[in-house]
């Protein structure tokens, strides 16, 4: 994105030629490995014809177009927004507002996350199978909702802790190591049936749209505070957000046992 | 008609995904700063791009890759394909499954939009020192290794937490030796790997594998692949940084040796 492009009156819909070319090439390059793997396994190892080749090709073009628009949207929308808000919070100097924002962002984006909704539904089935709850629709829904709220709370908590870390400049690895010890220490006490779900829940909480915004927030904060290095201090919010759900979900399983 | 329905479904789920963000961001903008957002047209266009982009992306995946990927995961784990019965299955019978897990893990990670975003930002913030493509390849290798090992774990029935614990120890030991600049980014790359592209295919693989092996419960043993896919990238990214630093030091040493000693 060139400086000129930012100042023109209507630079939004059209990317400059060379940049457009690169974005399109990148989008197709990103997809090549998936297509290769699927084709090789389908044709050479399973020895089966490619089903609906035409559909697959249109789908691939859609995916590439989607990737292209998504990246462009991040460049002009989500990244600048996250960083501007971080600067504004730093300039305003109100810790309470910043932490409230951090919590709301973590909680709000996680509670509606589709992958989490799916995982919570599975966990409710496990609990019903294990006799923890009586298997009727009401109980299952209750259990799943409780789990979603738990994970969302844990992500909100994680972003708050992560933001405080950036402000104070604490080294990330001590906190992460403490989190690891927490996970390992709780595992023996958690219901065995919940451990797999709990470990997986760490990975599914951060969606494709949350990640860029949270990353931009961290980097914006780290670069607007004196003495913080965006590389060392700015990253790390996502790491917390993938660690705390494991602990919270296991504790949830223990409490309802 | 089905394609159109898919399009609306994907659009709806993207909106649900982005709505909380819009409410929170604009709510705080209004209540905390009491002023409208700067550059509203630009930001709005960005949001529209992201929403339309994600919609096309999801519809395309649903049309092109997911049906084939899911089917392949089922076929590869089917006893008929492997030529074995339910009861005499040994870990070595599943070589193709491990290979597929590794290959599809790597390939889907390269296409993962969240990782592209983080790699882009890391490249920008480090002023080019972190190569976005190399970072993505390192993360992809981590996911591939994690999924292959995760598939092996489902077949052998090793308890999940034992392997995760060993992984944690490796991460902590590596942290002491890795360049400080990369640590936070490496920890983050664990969380961004598994979103839109990877999860559906990986879930099908795990459930298929646990369903075909006797003594494995789909609900209990089918999980855990995502956990592996979030842990191993941390190890490979730290490893890549250590390797890059080691190579740099070696090159520098050679340069020093070749340049004539000042007298």
Short mmCIF file of C-alpha atoms in Angstrom, two decimals, chain A residues 1 6 9-10 12-13 29-31 33-34 37-38 41-42 45-46 48 55-56 59-60 62-63 66-67 69-79 81 83 85 88-89 91-92 97 100-101 104-105 108-109 113-114 122 126 129 172-173 176-177 180 183-184 187 193 196-197 199-200 203 206-209 211-213 215 219 229-232 235-239 242 246, chain B residues 14 16-18 20-21 24-25 28-29 31-33 35 37 41-43 45-47 49-50 52-54 56-57 59-61 63-65 68 72 75-76 81 96 99-100 103-104 107-108 110-111 113-114 116-118 120-122 125-126 130 133 136 160-161 164-165 168 171-172 175 180-181 183-185 187-188 191-192 194-196 219-220 223-227 230 234:
data_model
loop_
_atom_site.label_atom_id
_atom_site.label_comp_id
_atom_site.label_asym_id
_atom_site.label_seq_id
_atom_site.Cartn_x
_atom_site.Cartn_y
_atom_site.Cartn_z
CA UNK A 1 0.00 0.00 0.00
CA UNK A 6 -3.80 6.43 1.21
CA UNK A 9 -9.87 10.56 -2.69
CA UNK A 10 -11.16 7.14 -3.70
CA UNK A 12 -10.61 2.14 -1.43
CA UNK A 13 -12.10 -0.02 -4.10
CA UNK A 29 0.04 -19.50 -4.17
CA UNK A 30 -1.47 -19.94 -0.71
CA UNK A 31 -3.94 -22.47 -2.03
CA UNK A 33 -0.40 -26.87 -1.35
CA UNK A 34 -3.97 -27.85 -0.36
CA UNK A 37 -2.23 -32.70 -1.37
CA UNK A 38 -5.88 -33.43 -2.09
CA UNK A 41 -4.02 -38.51 -2.32
CA UNK A 42 -7.20 -38.76 -4.34
CA UNK A 45 -3.24 -43.27 -3.23
CA UNK A 46 -6.99 -43.73 -3.07
CA UNK A 48 -10.25 -42.54 -7.35
CA UNK A 55 -17.35 -27.50 -8.73
CA UNK A 56 -13.89 -27.85 -7.22
CA UNK A 59 -14.73 -23.25 -5.38
CA UNK A 60 -11.00 -22.67 -5.62
CA UNK A 62 -13.97 -18.28 -4.80
CA UNK A 63 -11.52 -19.16 -2.04
CA UNK A 66 -12.10 -14.40 -0.67
CA UNK A 67 -8.51 -14.52 0.60
CA UNK A 69 -10.50 -9.42 -0.25
CA UNK A 70 -9.89 -10.54 3.34
CA UNK A 71 -6.23 -9.50 3.31
CA UNK A 72 -7.06 -6.18 1.66
CA UNK A 73 -9.81 -5.59 4.24
CA UNK A 74 -7.34 -6.24 7.07
CA UNK A 75 -4.88 -3.75 5.59
CA UNK A 76 -7.34 -0.91 5.29
CA UNK A 77 -9.82 -1.73 8.07
CA UNK A 78 -9.10 -4.07 10.93
CA UNK A 79 -5.37 -3.46 11.45
CA UNK A 81 -8.66 0.25 13.65
CA UNK A 83 -3.90 0.16 16.35
CA UNK A 85 -7.83 2.29 19.38
CA UNK A 88 -6.27 6.29 21.86
CA UNK A 89 -6.44 4.18 25.00
CA UNK A 91 -3.24 8.58 25.28
CA UNK A 92 -6.41 8.66 27.35
CA UNK A 97 -11.50 1.63 30.18
CA UNK A 100 -12.86 -3.21 30.20
CA UNK A 101 -12.31 -3.05 26.45
CA UNK A 104 -15.23 -7.20 26.28
CA UNK A 105 -13.20 -8.00 23.17
CA UNK A 108 -17.65 -10.93 23.08
CA UNK A 109 -15.76 -12.51 20.22
CA UNK A 113 -17.51 -18.41 17.95
CA UNK A 114 -18.97 -21.23 15.78
CA UNK A 122 -19.79 -32.42 21.88
CA UNK A 126 -19.71 -36.64 26.70
CA UNK A 129 -22.66 -40.36 28.35
CA UNK A 172 5.83 -13.52 28.54
CA UNK A 173 7.52 -16.86 29.05
CA UNK A 176 3.12 -18.99 29.92
CA UNK A 177 5.28 -21.44 31.89
CA UNK A 180 1.58 -24.76 31.52
CA UNK A 183 -2.66 -27.12 32.99
CA UNK A 184 -0.47 -30.07 34.01
CA UNK A 187 -5.18 -32.52 34.52
CA UNK A 193 -13.49 -37.54 29.59
CA UNK A 196 -9.33 -34.03 25.34
CA UNK A 197 -12.04 -31.40 24.89
CA UNK A 199 -6.99 -29.29 25.46
CA UNK A 200 -8.69 -28.77 22.11
CA UNK A 203 -7.02 -23.95 19.85
CA UNK A 206 -9.52 -17.52 18.44
CA UNK A 207 -11.35 -16.95 15.19
CA UNK A 208 -10.02 -15.63 11.93
CA UNK A 209 -11.44 -12.16 12.54
CA UNK A 211 -6.82 -12.76 15.66
CA UNK A 212 -5.95 -9.72 13.49
CA UNK A 213 -7.78 -7.27 15.75
CA UNK A 215 -2.79 -8.70 17.36
CA UNK A 219 1.21 -4.16 18.81
CA UNK A 229 9.29 -3.31 22.00
CA UNK A 230 6.38 -4.29 19.72
CA UNK A 231 8.16 -7.49 18.71
CA UNK A 232 8.85 -8.66 22.30
CA UNK A 235 2.69 -10.32 20.54
CA UNK A 236 1.51 -12.81 23.13
CA UNK A 237 -2.18 -11.95 23.58
CA UNK A 238 -3.24 -14.89 21.40
CA UNK A 239 -0.95 -17.19 23.38
CA UNK A 242 -5.26 -20.26 23.80
CA UNK A 246 -7.75 -25.33 28.87
CA UNK B 14 -19.52 -14.31 9.04
CA UNK B 16 -22.43 -13.36 13.52
CA UNK B 17 -18.66 -13.63 13.83
CA UNK B 18 -18.02 -9.96 13.19
CA UNK B 20 -19.72 -8.59 18.47
CA UNK B 21 -16.52 -6.91 17.26
CA UNK B 24 -17.68 -3.55 21.06
CA UNK B 25 -15.42 -1.37 18.93
CA UNK B 28 -16.18 1.85 23.20
CA UNK B 29 -15.37 4.45 20.60
CA UNK B 31 -18.53 5.78 25.37
CA UNK B 32 -14.81 5.88 26.11
CA UNK B 33 -13.62 8.45 23.60
CA UNK B 35 -16.04 10.88 19.34
CA UNK B 37 -14.08 6.90 14.47
CA UNK B 41 -15.28 5.33 5.08
CA UNK B 42 -11.98 3.55 4.90
CA UNK B 43 -12.63 1.44 8.00
CA UNK B 45 -14.82 -0.49 3.40
CA UNK B 46 -12.25 -2.63 5.20
CA UNK B 47 -14.97 -4.33 7.22
CA UNK B 49 -14.00 -6.45 2.36
CA UNK B 50 -13.38 -8.72 5.35
CA UNK B 52 -17.36 -10.46 1.76
CA UNK B 53 -13.90 -12.05 1.66
CA UNK B 54 -14.66 -14.47 4.49
CA UNK B 56 -16.47 -16.19 -0.46
CA UNK B 57 -13.69 -18.04 1.30
CA UNK B 59 -18.41 -20.90 0.37
CA UNK B 60 -15.45 -21.82 -1.81
CA UNK B 61 -14.10 -24.19 0.83
CA UNK B 63 -17.79 -26.23 -2.54
CA UNK B 64 -14.27 -27.31 -3.32
CA UNK B 65 -12.26 -28.70 -0.49
CA UNK B 68 -13.31 -34.09 -0.77
CA UNK B 72 -10.68 -38.71 2.01
CA UNK B 75 -11.68 -43.44 3.16
CA UNK B 76 -8.10 -43.39 4.41
CA UNK B 81 -8.64 -49.42 2.27
CA UNK B 96 -0.97 -43.43 4.91
CA UNK B 99 1.27 -39.06 5.89
CA UNK B 100 -2.10 -37.59 4.99
CA UNK B 103 0.47 -33.22 4.41
CA UNK B 104 -3.02 -31.82 4.92
CA UNK B 107 -1.20 -27.43 3.36
CA UNK B 108 -4.25 -26.10 5.19
CA UNK B 110 -0.43 -22.30 4.59
CA UNK B 111 -3.93 -21.22 3.49
CA UNK B 113 -6.13 -16.48 6.85
CA UNK B 114 -5.47 -15.79 10.56
CA UNK B 116 -1.43 -14.86 7.02
CA UNK B 117 -2.57 -11.87 9.07
CA UNK B 118 -0.14 -12.52 11.93
CA UNK B 120 2.05 -10.02 7.68
CA UNK B 121 2.05 -8.04 10.93
CA UNK B 122 5.20 -9.74 12.22
CA UNK B 125 6.75 -4.86 12.97
CA UNK B 126 10.16 -6.52 12.70
CA UNK B 130 10.84 -11.97 10.16
CA UNK B 133 6.59 -16.86 4.16
CA UNK B 136 4.18 -19.64 7.71
CA UNK B 160 -3.02 -37.20 25.54
CA UNK B 161 -1.67 -35.34 28.55
CA UNK B 164 1.35 -32.59 25.79
CA UNK B 165 3.47 -32.47 28.95
CA UNK B 168 5.50 -28.20 27.21
CA UNK B 171 8.89 -25.47 24.64
CA UNK B 172 10.18 -24.22 28.00
CA UNK B 175 12.59 -20.68 25.28
CA UNK B 180 14.23 -13.15 22.70
CA UNK B 181 12.60 -11.31 19.80
CA UNK B 183 9.40 -15.86 21.73
CA UNK B 184 6.10 -13.98 21.89
CA UNK B 185 5.45 -14.49 18.18
CA UNK B 187 3.78 -18.60 21.41
CA UNK B 188 1.12 -16.75 19.42
CA UNK B 191 -3.15 -20.25 18.69
CA UNK B 192 -3.65 -18.96 15.18
CA UNK B 194 -6.41 -23.84 13.78
CA UNK B 195 -9.34 -21.86 12.55
CA UNK B 196 -11.28 -21.78 9.33
CA UNK B 219 -15.88 -38.85 21.81
CA UNK B 220 -12.89 -39.56 24.04
CA UNK B 223 -10.24 -35.14 20.31
CA UNK B 224 -6.73 -33.95 20.90
CA UNK B 225 -5.60 -33.35 17.33
CA UNK B 226 -6.29 -29.61 17.64
CA UNK B 227 -4.28 -29.53 20.87
CA UNK B 230 -1.58 -25.71 18.57
CA UNK B 234 5.52 -23.20 18.93
#
